[in-house]
Amino acid sequence: MQKVAIVGLPNVGKSTLFNRLTRRKSAIVSDIAHVTRDRKEALVDFCGLRFIAIDTGGVADGGEIQSLVKTQVQLALENADVVLFVIDAQRATDSHSTALGKWLSKITNKPIILVANKCESNKNNVHVDTMEYLGFLGPVYISAEHNLGMADLYEAIAPLIEQSERPKKDQDRPIAISIIGQPNVGKSTFVNSILGEERVITSGIAGTTRDSISAEYSYKGITLLLTDTAGIRKRTKVTENMEKLSVQSAIHALSKSHVVILIVDFTQGISQQDLSIASTAIKDGKGIVLALNKADLVNDKAAEDAILNAIRQYSRVDFDVPIMKMSALENIGCDKVLSKAVKIYESASTHISTSKLNKWLGTAIDYHPPHLQNKKKVRLKYISQVSTLPPTFVIATNSTEVESTYQTYLKNSFLKHFSMQGVPIRMIFKKGNNPYISKD
């Protein structure tokens, strides 16, 4: 498998970019220990583009390049097929950056992509003279911390990396599902009901926090990692510290999850703490299932609608959250909740063909064309998928000023067309042309 090395001065965001590419969940291939820093390698799956990312230590920005770090970077360059030379966009003309660039060009003939990081503000205000960087490819403007410009980075890397055949199923990586909610809503009862159905527990794994427990479980031939989190408590003077630790535990489990099952006591309704965690999950690109426990005690459609509306209003996003009724104690509907979570993961990790995407886009536009912007017709020319988990799509258009209401329409149309309820999707509108239309 081909390798991509990330190189640059200290504090330019190399590790942040490494974590962004690997999503902090990728399987670690190896950790190569050095005296001063570690060089880490991890598997990256960037929308079917699979490669090994190498995170190197920062080359000291002094007059002398430290010998150990220099050796480390040289080893990375020898093993790499592509090099990402990361610079701080706010210090693009720094003499140490240009000196490192010249050194890189001398010791390797591998393709080098210049990546200008920390472009949180308008990239038009940042000027990188590629001549100072010896004609490297790019520059590609990104903010690794804020997940900006990753589609552009994909477009820069893709032509240089041979597409590896995507395995049909990754048996080595379980689907991580976190069970969250207030105390006594039935989280542990739900987990015990699931584990007790087939009684196939691969292993019990102690969580990184004191009060979260994870267990691997084989479900219909699929390995799941179920995490039972601590209850999210209401703030009181007596239990404020306990509540804070519990919320931190739930958020930590959420960050490591692919899908979240939010369990609510149907007889009590949903709390602000529940809504806060649900909002965090959605904004973090996690799939989510809302499970109304103790549903055998309630039969109220109005109460169900009120809970869903509360989630949408609090999170301020248009998102089709699936609501599942169950009774963990009676083991009614638990399997359906778990099945929905697995389906959401499978949908979120699916790469949809470009032809299918553009066929849908054409139909959506024909049914409801976009409104004029500044008296100009907005043309949506082409759509392609650039990543999964969450599914992210780039739409080429003649104007990036697409009304938020129309963006919502497109997302809802997409979710309905591709049957992806519970999957948070992201659409990026970018000026560009359809690459499949020939130019005369």
CSV table of C-alpha atoms in Angstrom, one decimal:
chain,number,residue,atom,x,y,z
A,1,MET,CA,0.0,0.0,0.0
A,2,GLN,CA,1.3,3.5,-0.9
A,3,LYS,CA,2.4,5.9,1.8
A,4,VAL,CA,2.0,9.7,2.2
A,5,ALA,CA,4.5,11.5,4.5
A,6,ILE,CA,3.5,14.7,6.4
A,7,VAL,CA,6.5,16.9,6.8
A,8,GLY,CA,7.0,20.5,8.2
A,9,LEU,CA,8.3,22.7,10.9
A,10,PRO,CA,7.0,22.3,14.5
A,11,ASN,CA,3.6,23.7,15.3
A,12,VAL,CA,2.3,24.0,11.7
A,13,GLY,CA,-0.4,21.4,12.3
A,14,LYS,CA,1.1,18.2,11.0
A,15,SER,CA,-0.4,16.0,13.8
A,16,THR,CA,-3.7,17.7,13.5
A,17,LEU,CA,-3.8,16.9,9.8
A,18,PHE,CA,-2.7,13.3,10.6
A,19,ASN,CA,-5.5,13.0,13.1
A,20,ARG,CA,-8.0,14.5,10.6
A,21,LEU,CA,-7.0,12.1,7.9
A,22,THR,CA,-7.1,9.0,10.1
A,23,ARG,CA,-10.2,10.3,12.0
A,24,ARG,CA,-8.3,9.3,15.2
A,25,LYS,CA,-9.9,5.9,14.8
A,26,SER,CA,-7.7,4.3,12.2
A,27,ALA,CA,-5.8,1.1,12.9
A,28,ILE,CA,-2.2,1.9,13.9
A,29,VAL,CA,0.2,0.2,11.6
A,30,SER,CA,3.3,0.9,13.6
A,31,ASP,CA,4.9,3.3,16.1
A,32,ILE,CA,8.6,3.7,15.4
A,33,ALA,CA,10.3,5.1,18.6
A,34,HIS,CA,13.0,7.7,18.4
A,35,VAL,CA,14.9,9.5,21.1
A,36,THR,CA,13.1,12.8,20.6
A,37,ARG,CA,9.8,12.1,18.9
A,38,ASP,CA,7.8,9.2,17.6
A,39,ARG,CA,7.0,8.7,13.9
A,40,LYS,CA,3.5,7.3,13.6
A,41,GLU,CA,2.0,5.5,10.7
A,42,ALA,CA,-1.7,4.8,10.3
A,43,LEU,CA,-4.2,3.6,7.7
A,44,VAL,CA,-6.2,6.2,6.0
A,45,ASP,CA,-9.4,5.5,4.0
A,46,PHE,CA,-10.2,8.8,2.2
A,47,CYS,CA,-13.4,8.0,0.2
A,48,GLY,CA,-12.0,4.7,-1.0
A,49,LEU,CA,-8.5,6.3,-1.5
A,50,ARG,CA,-6.5,4.0,0.8
A,51,PHE,CA,-2.9,4.8,1.9
A,52,ILE,CA,-0.6,4.9,4.9
A,53,ALA,CA,-0.1,8.3,6.4
A,54,ILE,CA,3.2,9.0,8.1
A,55,ASP,CA,3.3,11.7,10.8
A,56,THR,CA,6.9,13.0,11.3
A,57,GLY,CA,8.4,15.1,14.1
A,58,GLY,CA,8.8,18.8,13.5
A,59,VAL,CA,12.1,19.8,11.9
A,60,ALA,CA,13.6,22.3,14.3
A,61,ASP,CA,13.3,25.9,12.9
A,62,GLY,CA,16.8,26.9,13.9
A,63,GLY,CA,20.1,27.2,12.0
A,64,GLU,CA,20.8,23.5,12.3
A,65,ILE,CA,18.5,20.7,11.6
A,66,GLN,CA,18.6,18.3,14.5
A,67,SER,CA,20.3,15.1,13.5
A,68,LEU,CA,17.7,12.7,15.0
A,69,VAL,CA,14.7,14.5,13.5
A,70,LYS,CA,16.5,14.9,10.2
A,71,THR,CA,17.1,11.1,10.1
A,72,GLN,CA,13.5,10.5,11.0
A,73,VAL,CA,12.2,12.7,8.2
A,74,GLN,CA,14.6,11.1,5.7
A,75,LEU,CA,13.4,7.6,6.6
A,76,ALA,CA,9.8,8.8,6.1
A,77,LEU,CA,10.7,10.3,2.7
A,78,GLU,CA,12.4,7.1,1.6
A,79,ASN,CA,9.3,5.1,2.4
A,80,ALA,CA,6.8,7.6,1.1
A,81,ASP,CA,5.3,7.8,-2.4
A,82,VAL,CA,3.9,11.3,-1.9
A,83,VAL,CA,5.0,14.1,0.5
A,84,LEU,CA,2.7,16.7,2.1
A,85,PHE,CA,4.8,19.7,3.0
A,86,VAL,CA,2.8,21.5,5.6
A,87,ILE,CA,3.4,25.2,6.3
A,88,ASP,CA,1.7,27.8,8.5
A,89,ALA,CA,-0.3,29.9,6.0
A,90,GLN,CA,0.0,32.9,8.3
A,91,ARG,CA,3.8,32.6,8.1
A,92,ALA,CA,4.1,31.5,4.5
A,93,THR,CA,7.2,33.6,3.8
A,94,ASP,CA,9.1,32.4,6.9
A,95,SER,CA,12.8,31.8,5.9
A,96,HIS,CA,12.9,28.5,7.9
A,97,SER,CA,10.0,27.1,5.8
A,98,THR,CA,11.6,28.0,2.5
A,99,ALA,CA,14.9,26.6,3.7
A,100,LEU,CA,13.2,23.3,4.7
A,101,GLY,CA,11.5,23.3,1.3
A,102,LYS,CA,14.8,23.6,-0.5
A,103,TRP,CA,16.2,20.8,1.6
A,104,LEU,CA,13.3,18.6,0.7
A,105,SER,CA,13.7,19.2,-3.0
A,106,LYS,CA,17.3,18.1,-2.8
A,107,ILE,CA,16.9,14.9,-1.0
A,108,THR,CA,13.8,13.4,-2.6
A,109,ASN,CA,12.4,13.2,-6.1
A,110,LYS,CA,8.9,12.2,-4.8
A,111,PRO,CA,6.0,14.5,-5.7
A,112,ILE,CA,5.6,17.2,-3.0
A,113,ILE,CA,2.3,18.9,-2.4
A,114,LEU,CA,2.5,22.3,-0.6
A,115,VAL,CA,-0.2,22.4,2.0
A,116,ALA,CA,-1.0,25.8,3.5
A,117,ASN,CA,-2.6,25.1,6.9
A,118,LYS,CA,-4.4,27.3,9.4
A,119,CYS,CA,-6.5,29.0,6.8
A,120,GLU,CA,-9.5,29.5,9.1
A,121,SER,CA,-10.1,32.9,7.6
A,122,ASN,CA,-10.6,33.7,3.9
A,123,LYS,CA,-7.9,32.0,2.0
A,124,ASN,CA,-7.9,35.0,-0.5
A,125,ASN,CA,-6.1,36.9,2.2
A,126,VAL,CA,-3.3,34.4,2.2
A,127,HIS,CA,-0.7,34.6,-0.5
A,128,VAL,CA,1.8,31.7,-1.0
A,129,ASP,CA,4.3,32.3,-3.7
A,130,THR,CA,4.9,28.8,-5.1
A,131,MET,CA,8.2,30.1,-6.7
A,132,GLU,CA,9.6,30.3,-3.2
A,133,TYR,CA,8.8,26.6,-2.8
A,134,LEU,CA,10.5,25.4,-6.0
A,135,GLY,CA,7.4,24.7,-8.0
A,136,PHE,CA,5.8,22.2,-5.6
A,137,LEU,CA,2.3,21.0,-6.4
A,138,GLY,CA,-0.4,23.2,-5.0
A,139,PRO,CA,-0.7,25.2,-2.8
A,140,VAL,CA,-3.7,23.5,-1.2
A,141,TYR,CA,-5.3,25.8,1.4
A,142,ILE,CA,-6.7,24.0,4.4
A,143,SER,CA,-7.6,24.2,8.1
A,144,ALA,CA,-7.0,20.8,9.6
A,145,GLU,CA,-8.4,21.8,12.9
A,146,HIS,CA,-11.7,23.0,11.4
A,147,ASN,CA,-11.9,20.4,8.6
A,148,LEU,CA,-11.8,23.0,5.8
A,149,GLY,CA,-10.3,22.4,2.4
A,150,MET,CA,-10.1,18.6,2.8
A,151,ALA,CA,-12.0,18.1,-0.5
A,152,ASP,CA,-9.2,20.1,-2.2
A,153,LEU,CA,-6.6,18.0,-0.5
A,154,TYR,CA,-8.3,14.9,-1.8
A,155,GLU,CA,-8.2,16.2,-5.3
A,156,ALA,CA,-4.5,16.9,-5.0
A,157,ILE,CA,-3.6,13.5,-3.6
A,158,ALA,CA,-5.9,11.3,-5.7
A,159,PRO,CA,-4.0,11.5,-9.0
A,160,LEU,CA,-0.8,10.5,-7.3
A,161,ILE,CA,-2.1,7.5,-5.4
A,162,GLU,CA,-3.1,4.2,-7.0
A,163,GLN,CA,-6.6,3.2,-5.9
A,164,SER,CA,-6.4,0.2,-3.7
A,165,GLU,CA,-9.3,-2.3,-4.0
A,166,ARG,CA,-11.6,-1.6,-1.1
A,167,PRO,CA,-12.3,-4.7,1.0
A,168,LYS,CA,-16.0,-5.6,1.1
A,169,LYS,CA,-15.9,-5.8,4.9
A,170,ASP,CA,-13.3,-4.7,7.4
A,171,GLN,CA,-13.5,-7.6,9.9
A,172,ASP,CA,-10.6,-6.2,11.9
A,173,ARG,CA,-12.4,-3.0,12.8
A,174,PRO,CA,-15.6,-3.4,14.8
A,175,ILE,CA,-18.5,-1.0,14.4
A,176,ALA,CA,-18.3,1.3,17.5
A,177,ILE,CA,-21.8,2.0,19.0
A,178,SER,CA,-22.2,4.1,22.1
A,179,ILE,CA,-25.3,3.9,24.3
A,180,ILE,CA,-25.9,7.2,26.0
A,181,GLY,CA,-28.7,8.8,28.1
A,182,GLN,CA,-29.6,9.9,31.6
A,183,PRO,CA,-29.3,7.6,34.6
A,184,ASN,CA,-31.9,4.9,34.9
A,185,VAL,CA,-33.3,5.2,31.4
A,186,GLY,CA,-32.4,1.6,30.7
A,187,LYS,CA,-29.0,1.8,29.0
A,188,SER,CA,-27.4,-1.2,30.8
A,189,THR,CA,-30.7,-3.1,30.6
A,190,PHE,CA,-30.6,-2.6,26.8
A,191,VAL,CA,-27.0,-3.7,26.5
A,192,ASN,CA,-27.7,-6.8,28.7
A,193,SER,CA,-30.7,-7.6,26.6
A,194,ILE,CA,-28.7,-7.5,23.4
A,195,LEU,CA,-25.7,-9.5,24.8
A,196,GLY,CA,-28.1,-12.0,26.3
A,197,GLU,CA,-29.9,-12.8,23.0
A,198,GLU,CA,-27.2,-14.9,21.4
A,199,ARG,CA,-24.7,-14.7,24.3
A,200,VAL,CA,-21.8,-14.3,21.9
A,201,ILE,CA,-19.4,-11.9,23.7
A,202,THR,CA,-15.9,-11.8,22.1
A,203,SER,CA,-14.3,-9.9,25.0
A,204,GLY,CA,-15.0,-7.4,27.8
A,205,ILE,CA,-12.9,-4.3,27.6
A,206,ALA,CA,-12.6,-1.7,30.4
A,207,GLY,CA,-13.3,1.8,29.1
A,208,THR,CA,-10.7,4.6,29.3
A,209,THR,CA,-12.8,6.3,32.0
A,210,ARG,CA,-14.0,4.7,35.3
A,211,ASP,CA,-17.6,4.5,34.4
A,212,SER,CA,-17.8,3.5,30.7
A,213,ILE,CA,-17.7,-0.2,29.8
A,214,SER,CA,-17.2,-1.6,26.3
A,215,ALA,CA,-17.8,-5.1,25.1
A,216,GLU,CA,-17.3,-6.7,21.7
A,217,TYR,CA,-20.3,-8.6,20.4
A,218,SER,CA,-20.9,-10.7,17.2
A,219,TYR,CA,-24.2,-9.6,15.6
A,220,LYS,CA,-25.2,-11.5,12.5
A,221,GLY,CA,-21.6,-12.0,11.5
A,222,ILE,CA,-20.6,-8.4,12.2
A,223,THR,CA,-18.4,-7.4,15.1
A,224,LEU,CA,-19.7,-4.6,17.2
A,225,LEU,CA,-18.1,-2.6,20.0
A,226,LEU,CA,-20.9,-1.7,22.4
A,227,THR,CA,-20.1,1.0,25.0
A,228,ASP,CA,-22.4,1.5,27.9
A,229,THR,CA,-21.7,5.1,29.2
A,230,ALA,CA,-22.4,6.7,32.5
A,231,GLY,CA,-25.7,8.4,33.0
A,232,ILE,CA,-25.8,12.1,32.0
A,233,ARG,CA,-27.0,13.8,35.2
A,234,LYS,CA,-28.8,17.0,35.7
A,235,ARG,CA,-26.7,19.8,37.3
A,236,THR,CA,-27.1,20.3,41.0
A,237,LYS,CA,-24.9,21.7,43.6
A,238,VAL,CA,-24.4,18.3,45.2
A,239,THR,CA,-23.6,16.3,42.0
A,240,GLU,CA,-22.1,19.0,39.8
A,241,ASN,CA,-18.6,17.3,39.7
A,242,MET,CA,-20.1,13.9,39.2
A,243,GLU,CA,-22.3,15.3,36.4
A,244,LYS,CA,-19.3,16.9,34.7
A,245,LEU,CA,-17.3,13.7,34.8
A,246,SER,CA,-20.3,11.7,33.4
A,247,VAL,CA,-20.8,14.1,30.5
A,248,GLN,CA,-17.1,14.0,29.7
A,249,SER,CA,-17.3,10.2,29.7
A,250,ALA,CA,-20.2,10.2,27.4
A,251,ILE,CA,-18.6,12.7,25.0
A,252,HIS,CA,-15.4,10.7,25.0
A,253,ALA,CA,-17.3,7.6,24.1
A,254,LEU,CA,-19.2,9.5,21.4
A,255,SER,CA,-16.0,10.8,19.8
A,256,LYS,CA,-14.8,7.2,19.4
A,257,SER,CA,-18.1,6.0,18.0
A,258,HIS,CA,-19.5,5.4,14.5
A,259,VAL,CA,-23.1,5.5,15.7
A,260,VAL,CA,-24.8,6.7,18.9
A,261,ILE,CA,-27.9,5.2,20.4
A,262,LEU,CA,-29.6,7.9,22.6
A,263,ILE,CA,-32.0,6.2,25.0
A,264,VAL,CA,-34.8,8.3,26.5
A,265,ASP,CA,-37.3,7.2,29.1
A,266,PHE,CA,-40.5,7.7,27.1
A,267,THR,CA,-42.5,8.2,30.3
A,268,GLN,CA,-40.2,11.2,31.3
A,269,GLY,CA,-39.4,12.8,28.0
A,270,ILE,CA,-36.1,14.3,26.8
A,271,SER,CA,-33.8,16.6,28.8
A,272,GLN,CA,-31.5,19.4,27.8
A,273,GLN,CA,-28.5,17.2,28.6
A,274,ASP,CA,-29.9,14.6,26.1
A,275,LEU,CA,-30.4,17.3,23.5
A,276,SER,CA,-26.9,18.7,24.0
A,277,ILE,CA,-25.3,15.2,23.5
A,278,ALA,CA,-27.6,14.6,20.4
A,279,SER,CA,-26.5,17.9,19.0
A,280,THR,CA,-22.9,17.2,19.5
A,281,ALA,CA,-23.3,13.8,17.8
A,282,ILE,CA,-24.9,15.3,14.8
A,283,LYS,CA,-22.4,18.1,14.4
A,284,ASP,CA,-19.6,15.6,14.8
A,285,GLY,CA,-20.9,13.6,11.9
A,286,LYS,CA,-22.1,10.6,13.9
A,287,GLY,CA,-25.1,8.5,13.0
A,288,ILE,CA,-27.8,8.6,15.6
A,289,VAL,CA,-30.8,6.5,16.7
A,290,LEU,CA,-33.3,7.8,19.2
A,291,ALA,CA,-34.6,4.9,21.3
A,292,LEU,CA,-37.7,5.6,23.3
A,293,ASN,CA,-37.5,3.0,26.2
A,294,LYS,CA,-40.4,1.9,28.3
A,295,ALA,CA,-42.6,2.3,25.2
A,296,ASP,CA,-44.8,-0.4,26.5
A,297,LEU,CA,-46.0,2.0,29.2
A,298,VAL,CA,-46.8,4.9,26.7
A,299,ASN,CA,-48.8,5.1,23.5
A,300,ASP,CA,-48.7,8.8,22.6
A,301,LYS,CA,-47.8,10.0,19.1
A,302,ALA,CA,-47.9,13.6,20.2
A,303,ALA,CA,-45.2,12.9,22.9
A,304,GLU,CA,-43.1,11.2,20.2
A,305,ASP,CA,-43.4,14.2,17.9
A,306,ALA,CA,-42.5,16.6,20.7
A,307,ILE,CA,-39.3,14.8,21.4
A,308,LEU,CA,-38.2,14.8,17.7
A,309,ASN,CA,-39.1,18.5,17.4
A,310,ALA,CA,-37.1,19.3,20.5
A,311,ILE,CA,-34.0,17.7,19.0
A,312,ARG,CA,-34.3,19.6,15.7
A,313,GLN,CA,-34.9,22.9,17.4
A,314,TYR,CA,-32.0,22.5,19.8
A,315,SER,CA,-29.4,21.3,17.3
A,316,ARG,CA,-30.5,23.8,14.7
A,317,VAL,CA,-30.0,21.3,11.9
A,318,ASP,CA,-32.4,19.7,9.5
A,319,PHE,CA,-31.7,16.0,10.2
A,320,ASP,CA,-33.9,13.0,9.9
A,321,VAL,CA,-33.4,11.3,13.3
A,322,PRO,CA,-35.0,7.8,13.3
A,323,ILE,CA,-37.2,7.2,16.4
A,324,MET,CA,-37.5,3.6,17.6
A,325,LYS,CA,-39.7,2.4,20.3
A,326,MET,CA,-38.6,-0.4,22.6
A,327,SER,CA,-38.8,-2.0,26.1
A,328,ALA,CA,-35.4,-3.0,27.3
A,329,LEU,CA,-36.8,-4.8,30.3
A,330,GLU,CA,-39.1,-6.9,28.2
A,331,ASN,CA,-36.6,-7.1,25.4
A,332,ILE,CA,-39.1,-5.8,22.9
A,333,GLY,CA,-37.7,-3.9,19.9
A,334,CYS,CA,-34.1,-4.0,21.1
A,335,ASP,CA,-32.9,-6.0,18.1
A,336,LYS,CA,-34.6,-3.5,15.7
A,337,VAL,CA,-32.8,-0.6,17.4
A,338,LEU,CA,-29.4,-2.3,17.0
A,339,SER,CA,-30.2,-3.3,13.4
A,340,LYS,CA,-31.0,0.3,12.6
A,341,ALA,CA,-27.7,1.4,14.1
A,342,VAL,CA,-25.8,-1.1,12.0
A,343,LYS,CA,-27.7,0.0,8.9
A,344,ILE,CA,-26.8,3.6,9.6
A,345,TYR,CA,-23.1,2.7,9.8
A,346,GLU,CA,-23.3,0.8,6.5
A,347,SER,CA,-25.0,3.7,4.8
A,348,ALA,CA,-22.5,6.2,6.2
A,349,SER,CA,-19.5,4.1,5.1
A,350,THR,CA,-20.9,3.5,1.6
A,351,HIS,CA,-19.3,5.2,-1.5
A,352,ILE,CA,-22.1,6.1,-4.0
A,353,SER,CA,-21.1,6.0,-7.6
A,354,THR,CA,-20.8,9.4,-9.4
A,355,SER,CA,-23.3,8.4,-12.0
A,356,LYS,CA,-26.0,7.7,-9.5
A,357,LEU,CA,-25.2,10.9,-7.6
A,358,ASN,CA,-25.5,13.0,-10.8
A,359,LYS,CA,-28.7,11.2,-11.9
A,360,TRP,CA,-30.2,12.1,-8.5
A,361,LEU,CA,-29.0,15.7,-8.7
A,362,GLY,CA,-30.5,16.2,-12.1
A,363,THR,CA,-33.9,14.9,-10.9
A,364,ALA,CA,-33.8,17.1,-7.8
A,365,ILE,CA,-33.0,20.2,-9.8
A,366,ASP,CA,-35.8,19.4,-12.3
A,367,TYR,CA,-38.3,19.0,-9.5
A,368,HIS,CA,-37.2,22.1,-7.7
A,369,PRO,CA,-34.7,24.5,-9.4
A,370,PRO,CA,-32.6,26.8,-7.2
A,371,HIS,CA,-33.7,30.4,-6.9
A,372,LEU,CA,-31.8,33.3,-8.5
A,373,GLN,CA,-29.0,34.8,-6.5
A,374,ASN,CA,-28.2,38.5,-7.2
A,375,LYS,CA,-30.4,38.2,-10.3
A,376,LYS,CA,-28.2,35.4,-11.6
A,377,LYS,CA,-29.2,31.8,-12.2
A,378,VAL,CA,-27.5,29.3,-9.9
A,379,ARG,CA,-26.3,26.3,-11.8
A,380,LEU,CA,-25.4,23.1,-10.0
A,381,LYS,CA,-23.2,21.3,-12.5
A,382,TYR,CA,-21.8,18.2,-11.0
A,383,ILE,CA,-21.6,16.2,-7.7
A,384,SER,CA,-19.0,13.7,-6.4
A,385,GLN,CA,-18.4,12.1,-3.1
A,386,VAL,CA,-15.1,12.8,-1.4
A,387,SER,CA,-15.3,11.0,1.9
A,388,THR,CA,-17.4,8.7,4.1
A,389,LEU,CA,-18.2,8.6,7.8
A,390,PRO,CA,-19.8,11.1,7.5
A,391,PRO,CA,-20.6,11.0,3.7
A,392,THR,CA,-19.3,14.3,2.2
A,393,PHE,CA,-20.1,15.5,-1.2
A,394,VAL,CA,-18.7,18.3,-3.4
A,395,ILE,CA,-21.2,20.0,-5.8
A,396,ALA,CA,-19.6,22.1,-8.6
A,397,THR,CA,-21.6,25.3,-9.2
A,398,ASN,CA,-21.2,28.7,-10.7
A,399,SER,CA,-21.9,30.3,-7.4
A,400,THR,CA,-21.2,29.2,-3.8
A,401,GLU,CA,-24.1,31.4,-2.6
A,402,VAL,CA,-26.7,28.7,-2.5
A,403,GLU,CA,-29.6,29.5,-0.2
A,404,SER,CA,-29.7,27.5,3.1
A,405,THR,CA,-33.3,26.5,2.5
A,406,TYR,CA,-32.3,25.0,-0.9
A,407,GLN,CA,-29.3,23.2,0.7
A,408,THR,CA,-31.8,21.7,3.2
A,409,TYR,CA,-34.0,20.7,0.3
A,410,LEU,CA,-31.1,18.9,-1.4
A,411,LYS,CA,-30.1,17.1,1.8
A,412,ASN,CA,-33.6,15.9,2.5
A,413,SER,CA,-34.1,14.9,-1.1
A,414,PHE,CA,-30.8,13.0,-1.0
A,415,LEU,CA,-31.6,11.2,2.3
A,416,LYS,CA,-35.0,10.1,1.0
A,417,HIS,CA,-33.7,9.0,-2.4
A,418,PHE,CA,-30.9,6.9,-1.1
A,419,SER,CA,-32.8,5.7,2.0
A,420,MET,CA,-30.2,7.1,4.5
A,421,GLN,CA,-32.3,8.1,7.5
A,422,GLY,CA,-30.1,8.8,10.5
A,423,VAL,CA,-27.0,9.5,8.5
A,424,PRO,CA,-25.6,13.0,8.8
A,425,ILE,CA,-24.4,14.1,5.3
A,426,ARG,CA,-22.3,17.1,4.4
A,427,MET,CA,-22.5,19.0,1.1
A,428,ILE,CA,-19.8,21.4,0.0
A,429,PHE,CA,-20.6,23.9,-2.8
A,430,LYS,CA,-17.6,24.8,-4.8
A,431,LYS,CA,-17.1,26.8,-8.0
A,432,GLY,CA,-16.1,24.5,-10.8
A,433,ASN,CA,-17.1,22.7,-14.0
A,434,ASN,CA,-18.2,19.2,-14.8
A,435,PRO,CA,-15.0,17.4,-15.7
A,436,TYR,CA,-16.8,15.0,-18.1
A,437,ILE,CA,-17.9,17.8,-20.4
A,438,SER,CA,-15.3,18.2,-23.1
A,439,LYS,CA,-14.0,21.7,-24.0
A,440,ASP,CA,-14.0,22.8,-27.6
